[in-house]
Amino acid sequence: WEFDRFDYTAQGEGVFDGNPCYIYQRTPRKPEYSIYSRQIEWIMKDGFRPVKTVYYDKAGQELKRLEFTDLRTDSNGILYAWRITVRNVQDGHRTEITRQWLALDGGMPDQYVTTRGVEKSVEFYDYPANLKELWANARRDQLAQAQKP
C-alpha cells in the first residue's frame, strides 16, 4: 500500500470466491501517480491477502479485473493462488496464469533467479532434476481435467 500516493476508503464488505473480504477503494492523490482513476480491492479478512482488484480508466469506466482464485495452503501454512486471471472488460482480452505445481525451499541455484531465467521456457531448465517430468505430469493432468464431462 502506498499511503503517500493514494487515499484508501472503506467500501464495505463482501465475499469473493467464497472468501469473506473487506472492500477498499484506492484513489491516486495526483493523476500522475497512476494510469487508473481508481481501483476497488477485495482483501481477504483472513490473512489480509488481495484476491480481486477492479481497475477504472481515467474516464472512470471499468477497464479490467484482476482475480486470484483456486487458493491453496502449502505445508508451511502459506496461501498461494493457483489461478491468476486478468480480464480487460473493454476489449475482451484475457490473460490467465495457472500454476501447475509449486516447489519450495528446493535450493534453486542463483543463476536461475534472474529476469532472463524467468522468461525462459521450461524446456531450457535442468533444475530440479525432475522438472520435465513434473511438467509432463502437470500437462497430462490438465488435459485429463479438460476431457471430463
PDB file of N, CA and C in Angstrom, residues 10-75:
ATOM      1  N   ALA A  10     -12.773   2.761   2.841  1.00  0.00           N
ATOM      2  CA  ALA A  10     -13.510   1.514   3.028  1.00  0.00           C
ATOM      3  C   ALA A  10     -14.824   1.589   2.256  1.00  0.00           C
ATOM      4  N   GLN A  11     -15.129   0.516   1.531  1.00  0.00           N
ATOM      5  CA  GLN A  11     -16.349   0.451   0.726  1.00  0.00           C
ATOM      6  C   GLN A  11     -17.342  -0.568   1.257  1.00  0.00           C
ATOM      7  N   GLY A  12     -16.955  -1.256   2.316  1.00  0.00           N
ATOM      8  CA  GLY A  12     -17.846  -2.253   2.892  1.00  0.00           C
ATOM      9  C   GLY A  12     -17.182  -3.611   2.942  1.00  0.00           C
ATOM     10  N   GLU A  13     -18.028  -4.627   2.928  1.00  0.00           N
ATOM     11  CA  GLU A  13     -17.554  -5.998   2.985  1.00  0.00           C
ATOM     12  C   GLU A  13     -18.267  -6.811   1.924  1.00  0.00           C
ATOM     13  N   GLY A  14     -17.660  -7.904   1.526  1.00  0.00           N
ATOM     14  CA  GLY A  14     -18.263  -8.776   0.537  1.00  0.00           C
ATOM     15  C   GLY A  14     -17.599 -10.133   0.572  1.00  0.00           C
ATOM     16  N   VAL A  15     -17.993 -10.964  -0.358  1.00  0.00           N
ATOM     17  CA  VAL A  15     -17.416 -12.307  -0.474  1.00  0.00           C
ATOM     18  C   VAL A  15     -16.960 -12.474  -1.909  1.00  0.00           C
ATOM     19  N   PHE A  16     -15.724 -12.930  -2.070  1.00  0.00           N
ATOM     20  CA  PHE A  16     -15.211 -13.253  -3.408  1.00  0.00           C
ATOM     21  C   PHE A  16     -14.660 -14.664  -3.381  1.00  0.00           C
ATOM     22  N   ASP A  17     -15.119 -15.494  -4.287  1.00  0.00           N
ATOM     23  CA  ASP A  17     -14.662 -16.877  -4.422  1.00  0.00           C
ATOM     24  C   ASP A  17     -14.746 -17.618  -3.082  1.00  0.00           C
ATOM     25  N   GLY A  18     -15.811 -17.318  -2.340  1.00  0.00           N
ATOM     26  CA  GLY A  18     -16.026 -17.986  -1.061  1.00  0.00           C
ATOM     27  C   GLY A  18     -15.266 -17.404   0.114  1.00  0.00           C
ATOM     28  N   ASN A  19     -14.525 -16.333  -0.101  1.00  0.00           N
ATOM     29  CA  ASN A  19     -13.706 -15.728   0.955  1.00  0.00           C
ATOM     30  C   ASN A  19     -14.309 -14.408   1.429  1.00  0.00           C
ATOM     31  N   PRO A  20     -14.637 -14.287   2.725  1.00  0.00           N
ATOM     32  CA  PRO A  20     -15.100 -13.007   3.257  1.00  0.00           C
ATOM     33  C   PRO A  20     -13.999 -11.958   3.086  1.00  0.00           C
ATOM     34  N   CYS A  21     -14.384 -10.775   2.604  1.00  0.00           N
ATOM     35  CA  CYS A  21     -13.396  -9.749   2.277  1.00  0.00           C
ATOM     36  C   CYS A  21     -13.818  -8.370   2.767  1.00  0.00           C
ATOM     37  N   TYR A  22     -12.806  -7.533   2.993  1.00  0.00           N
ATOM     38  CA  TYR A  22     -13.004  -6.105   3.138  1.00  0.00           C
ATOM     39  C   TYR A  22     -12.848  -5.520   1.737  1.00  0.00           C
ATOM     40  N   ILE A  23     -13.621  -4.492   1.429  1.00  0.00           N
ATOM     41  CA  ILE A  23     -13.539  -3.867   0.111  1.00  0.00           C
ATOM     42  C   ILE A  23     -13.079  -2.424   0.311  1.00  0.00           C
ATOM     43  N   TYR A  24     -12.018  -2.058  -0.409  1.00  0.00           N
ATOM     44  CA  TYR A  24     -11.455  -0.721  -0.321  1.00  0.00           C
ATOM     45  C   TYR A  24     -11.369  -0.093  -1.701  1.00  0.00           C
ATOM     46  N   GLN A  25     -11.525   1.224  -1.722  1.00  0.00           N
ATOM     47  CA  GLN A  25     -11.253   1.971  -2.947  1.00  0.00           C
ATOM     48  C   GLN A  25      -9.917   2.666  -2.779  1.00  0.00           C
ATOM     49  N   ARG A  26      -9.095   2.568  -3.798  1.00  0.00           N
ATOM     50  CA  ARG A  26      -7.763   3.177  -3.800  1.00  0.00           C
ATOM     51  C   ARG A  26      -7.781   4.249  -4.888  1.00  0.00           C
ATOM     52  N   THR A  27      -7.541   5.510  -4.502  1.00  0.00           N
ATOM     53  CA  THR A  27      -7.596   6.632  -5.441  1.00  0.00           C
ATOM     54  C   THR A  27      -6.272   7.389  -5.396  1.00  0.00           C
ATOM     55  N   PRO A  28      -5.666   7.655  -6.565  1.00  0.00           N
ATOM     56  CA  PRO A  28      -4.397   8.401  -6.549  1.00  0.00           C
ATOM     57  C   PRO A  28      -4.613   9.845  -6.091  1.00  0.00           C
ATOM     58  N   ARG A  29      -3.688  10.346  -5.283  1.00  0.00           N
ATOM     59  CA  ARG A  29      -3.775  11.729  -4.810  1.00  0.00           C
ATOM     60  C   ARG A  29      -3.516  12.718  -5.936  1.00  0.00           C
ATOM     61  N   LYS A  30      -2.712  12.303  -6.918  1.00  0.00           N
ATOM     62  CA  LYS A  30      -2.447  13.121  -8.112  1.00  0.00           C
ATOM     63  C   LYS A  30      -2.639  12.224  -9.325  1.00  0.00           C
ATOM     64  N   PRO A  31      -3.182  12.751 -10.423  1.00  0.00           N
ATOM     65  CA  PRO A  31      -3.413  11.911 -11.610  1.00  0.00           C
ATOM     66  C   PRO A  31      -2.154  11.213 -12.122  1.00  0.00           C
ATOM     67  N   GLU A  32      -1.003  11.848 -11.975  1.00  0.00           N
ATOM     68  CA  GLU A  32       0.230  11.254 -12.492  1.00  0.00           C
ATOM     69  C   GLU A  32       0.725  10.075 -11.651  1.00  0.00           C
ATOM     70  N   TYR A  33       0.124   9.835 -10.502  1.00  0.00           N
ATOM     71  CA  TYR A  33       0.531   8.716  -9.661  1.00  0.00           C
ATOM     72  C   TYR A  33       0.019   7.366 -10.170  1.00  0.00           C
ATOM     73  N   SER A  34      -0.910   7.383 -11.111  1.00  0.00           N
ATOM     74  CA  SER A  34      -1.459   6.115 -11.594  1.00  0.00           C
ATOM     75  C   SER A  34      -2.062   6.296 -12.981  1.00  0.00           C
ATOM     76  N   ILE A  35      -2.056   5.227 -13.753  1.00  0.00           N
ATOM     77  CA  ILE A  35      -2.739   5.262 -15.048  1.00  0.00           C
ATOM     78  C   ILE A  35      -4.229   4.990 -14.880  1.00  0.00           C
ATOM     79  N   TYR A  36      -4.653   4.707 -13.647  1.00  0.00           N
ATOM     80  CA  TYR A  36      -6.053   4.417 -13.352  1.00  0.00           C
ATOM     81  C   TYR A  36      -6.653   5.550 -12.520  1.00  0.00           C
ATOM     82  N   SER A  37      -7.950   5.790 -12.720  1.00  0.00           N
ATOM     83  CA  SER A  37      -8.617   6.821 -11.926  1.00  0.00           C
ATOM     84  C   SER A  37      -8.895   6.325 -10.513  1.00  0.00           C
ATOM     85  N   ARG A  38      -9.097   5.007 -10.389  1.00  0.00           N
ATOM     86  CA  ARG A  38      -9.310   4.396  -9.081  1.00  0.00           C
ATOM     87  C   ARG A  38      -9.225   2.888  -9.224  1.00  0.00           C
ATOM     88  N   GLN A  39      -9.122   2.222  -8.085  1.00  0.00           N
ATOM     89  CA  GLN A  39      -9.118   0.762  -8.034  1.00  0.00           C
ATOM     90  C   GLN A  39      -9.984   0.341  -6.861  1.00  0.00           C
ATOM     91  N   ILE A  40     -10.735  -0.725  -7.049  1.00  0.00           N
ATOM     92  CA  ILE A  40     -11.509  -1.306  -5.971  1.00  0.00           C
ATOM     93  C   ILE A  40     -10.854  -2.640  -5.652  1.00  0.00           C
ATOM     94  N   GLU A  41     -10.449  -2.825  -4.398  1.00  0.00           N
ATOM     95  CA  GLU A  41      -9.714  -4.027  -3.998  1.00  0.00           C
ATOM     96  C   GLU A  41     -10.502  -4.836  -2.974  1.00  0.00           C
ATOM     97  N   TRP A  42     -10.547  -6.142  -3.188  1.00  0.00           N
ATOM     98  CA  TRP A  42     -11.121  -7.078  -2.231  1.00  0.00           C
ATOM     99  C   TRP A  42      -9.954  -7.706  -1.475  1.00  0.00           C
ATOM    100  N   ILE A  43      -9.936  -7.536  -0.165  1.00  0.00           N
ATOM    101  CA  ILE A  43      -8.862  -8.039   0.672  1.00  0.00           C
ATOM    102  C   ILE A  43      -9.454  -9.082   1.624  1.00  0.00           C
ATOM    103  N   MET A  44      -8.920 -10.294   1.608  1.00  0.00           N
ATOM    104  CA  MET A  44      -9.428 -11.348   2.489  1.00  0.00           C
ATOM    105  C   MET A  44      -9.323 -10.929   3.943  1.00  0.00           C
ATOM    106  N   LYS A  45     -10.388 -11.174   4.693  1.00  0.00           N
ATOM    107  CA  LYS A  45     -10.364 -10.882   6.125  1.00  0.00           C
ATOM    108  C   LYS A  45      -9.349 -11.775   6.831  1.00  0.00           C
ATOM    109  N   ASP A  46      -9.256 -13.005   6.399  1.00  0.00           N
ATOM    110  CA  ASP A  46      -8.334 -13.961   6.993  1.00  0.00           C
ATOM    111  C   ASP A  46      -6.989 -13.869   6.279  1.00  0.00           C
ATOM    112  N   GLY A  47      -6.055 -13.142   6.844  1.00  0.00           N
ATOM    113  CA  GLY A  47      -4.723 -13.038   6.258  1.00  0.00           C
ATOM    114  C   GLY A  47      -4.470 -11.769   5.482  1.00  0.00           C
ATOM    115  N   PHE A  48      -5.493 -10.960   5.237  1.00  0.00           N
ATOM    116  CA  PHE A  48      -5.353  -9.681   4.538  1.00  0.00           C
ATOM    117  C   PHE A  48      -4.636  -9.805   3.202  1.00  0.00           C
ATOM    118  N   ARG A  49      -5.021 -10.810   2.423  1.00  0.00           N
ATOM    119  CA  ARG A  49      -4.440 -11.007   1.094  1.00  0.00           C
ATOM    120  C   ARG A  49      -5.383 -10.465   0.037  1.00  0.00           C
ATOM    121  N   PRO A  50      -4.862  -9.735  -0.960  1.00  0.00           N
ATOM    122  CA  PRO A  50      -5.735  -9.279  -2.042  1.00  0.00           C
ATOM    123  C   PRO A  50      -6.177 -10.461  -2.897  1.00  0.00           C
ATOM    124  N   VAL A  51      -7.467 -10.498  -3.233  1.00  0.00           N
ATOM    125  CA  VAL A  51      -7.966 -11.580  -4.082  1.00  0.00           C
ATOM    126  C   VAL A  51      -8.633 -11.049  -5.340  1.00  0.00           C
ATOM    127  N   LYS A  52      -8.943  -9.767  -5.372  1.00  0.00           N
ATOM    128  CA  LYS A  52      -9.581  -9.202  -6.562  1.00  0.00           C
ATOM    129  C   LYS A  52      -9.333  -7.697  -6.579  1.00  0.00           C
ATOM    130  N   THR A  53      -9.045  -7.174  -7.782  1.00  0.00           N
ATOM    131  CA  THR A  53      -8.917  -5.732  -7.965  1.00  0.00           C
ATOM    132  C   THR A  53      -9.619  -5.361  -9.264  1.00  0.00           C
ATOM    133  N   VAL A  54     -10.446  -4.319  -9.201  1.00  0.00           N
ATOM    134  CA  VAL A  54     -11.107  -3.792 -10.390  1.00  0.00           C
ATOM    135  C   VAL A  54     -10.472  -2.436 -10.680  1.00  0.00           C
ATOM    136  N   TYR A  55      -9.983  -2.262 -11.912  1.00  0.00           N
ATOM    137  CA  TYR A  55      -9.290  -1.044 -12.319  1.00  0.00           C
ATOM    138  C   TYR A  55     -10.207  -0.207 -13.201  1.00  0.00           C
ATOM    139  N   TYR A  56     -10.186   1.112 -12.975  1.00  0.00           N
ATOM    140  CA  TYR A  56     -11.000   2.047 -13.752  1.00  0.00           C
ATOM    141  C   TYR A  56     -10.091   2.976 -14.539  1.00  0.00           C
ATOM    142  N   ASP A  57     -10.451   3.218 -15.797  1.00  0.00           N
ATOM    143  CA  ASP A  57      -9.633   4.087 -16.638  1.00  0.00           C
ATOM    144  C   ASP A  57      -9.797   5.541 -16.209  1.00  0.00           C
ATOM    145  N   LYS A  58      -9.081   6.443 -16.873  1.00  0.00           N
ATOM    146  CA  LYS A  58      -9.099   7.865 -16.497  1.00  0.00           C
ATOM    147  C   LYS A  58     -10.484   8.480 -16.677  1.00  0.00           C
ATOM    148  N   ALA A  59     -11.318   7.893 -17.540  1.00  0.00           N
ATOM    149  CA  ALA A  59     -12.684   8.389 -17.745  1.00  0.00           C
ATOM    150  C   ALA A  59     -13.641   7.849 -16.683  1.00  0.00           C
ATOM    151  N   GLY A  60     -13.138   6.995 -15.788  1.00  0.00           N
ATOM    152  CA  GLY A  60     -13.968   6.458 -14.725  1.00  0.00           C
ATOM    153  C   GLY A  60     -14.726   5.195 -15.094  1.00  0.00           C
ATOM    154  N   GLN A  61     -14.430   4.630 -16.275  1.00  0.00           N
ATOM    155  CA  GLN A  61     -15.097   3.412 -16.724  1.00  0.00           C
ATOM    156  C   GLN A  61     -14.279   2.185 -16.308  1.00  0.00           C
ATOM    157  N   GLU A  62     -14.975   1.110 -15.951  1.00  0.00           N
ATOM    158  CA  GLU A  62     -14.266  -0.116 -15.598  1.00  0.00           C
ATOM    159  C   GLU A  62     -13.413  -0.554 -16.779  1.00  0.00           C
ATOM    160  N   LEU A  63     -12.153  -0.863 -16.497  1.00  0.00           N
ATOM    161  CA  LEU A  63     -11.207  -1.262 -17.540  1.00  0.00           C
ATOM    162  C   LEU A  63     -10.866  -2.740 -17.452  1.00  0.00           C
ATOM    163  N   LYS A  64     -10.412  -3.179 -16.289  1.00  0.00           N
ATOM    164  CA  LYS A  64     -10.017  -4.585 -16.176  1.00  0.00           C
ATOM    165  C   LYS A  64     -10.199  -5.095 -14.765  1.00  0.00           C
ATOM    166  N   ARG A  65     -10.173  -6.430 -14.665  1.00  0.00           N
ATOM    167  CA  ARG A  65     -10.312  -7.117 -13.379  1.00  0.00           C
ATOM    168  C   ARG A  65      -9.152  -8.091 -13.210  1.00  0.00           C
ATOM    169  N   LEU A  66      -8.569  -8.071 -12.036  1.00  0.00           N
ATOM    170  CA  LEU A  66      -7.509  -8.999 -11.653  1.00  0.00           C
ATOM    171  C   LEU A  66      -8.079  -9.877 -10.556  1.00  0.00           C
ATOM    172  N   GLU A  67      -8.026 -11.206 -10.760  1.00  0.00           N
ATOM    173  CA  GLU A  67      -8.599 -12.126  -9.781  1.00  0.00           C
ATOM    174  C   GLU A  67      -7.620 -13.241  -9.440  1.00  0.00           C
ATOM    175  N   PHE A  68      -7.477 -13.506  -8.142  1.00  0.00           N
ATOM    176  CA  PHE A  68      -6.657 -14.595  -7.631  1.00  0.00           C
ATOM    177  C   PHE A  68      -7.616 -15.662  -7.113  1.00  0.00           C
ATOM    178  N   THR A  69      -7.625 -16.831  -7.752  1.00  0.00           N
ATOM    179  CA  THR A  69      -8.571 -17.883  -7.375  1.00  0.00           C
ATOM    180  C   THR A  69      -7.841 -19.210  -7.191  1.00  0.00           C
ATOM    181  N   ASP A  70      -8.604 -20.221  -6.855  1.00  0.00           N
ATOM    182  CA  ASP A  70      -8.066 -21.552  -6.556  1.00  0.00           C
ATOM    183  C   ASP A  70      -6.945 -21.419  -5.525  1.00  0.00           C
ATOM    184  N   LEU A  71      -7.300 -20.834  -4.388  1.00  0.00           N
ATOM    185  CA  LEU A  71      -6.322 -20.588  -3.317  1.00  0.00           C
ATOM    186  C   LEU A  71      -6.056 -21.876  -2.558  1.00  0.00           C
ATOM    187  N   ARG A  72      -4.770 -22.145  -2.338  1.00  0.00           N
ATOM    188  CA  ARG A  72      -4.358 -23.359  -1.619  1.00  0.00           C
ATOM    189  C   ARG A  72      -3.261 -23.015  -0.628  1.00  0.00           C
ATOM    190  N   THR A  73      -3.273 -23.723   0.485  1.00  0.00           N
ATOM    191  CA  THR A  73      -2.274 -23.522   1.526  1.00  0.00           C
ATOM    192  C   THR A  73      -1.219 -24.616   1.423  1.00  0.00           C
ATOM    193  N   ASP A  74       0.059 -24.213   1.471  1.00  0.00           N
ATOM    194  CA  ASP A  74       1.138 -25.209   1.408  1.00  0.00           C
ATOM    195  C   ASP A  74       1.377 -25.817   2.783  1.00  0.00           C
ATOM    196  N   SER A  75       2.363 -26.687   2.870  1.00  0.00           N
ATOM    197  CA  SER A  75       2.650 -27.398   4.123  1.00  0.00           C
ATOM    198  C   SER A  75       3.133 -26.468   5.231  1.00  0.00           C
TER     199      SER A  75
END
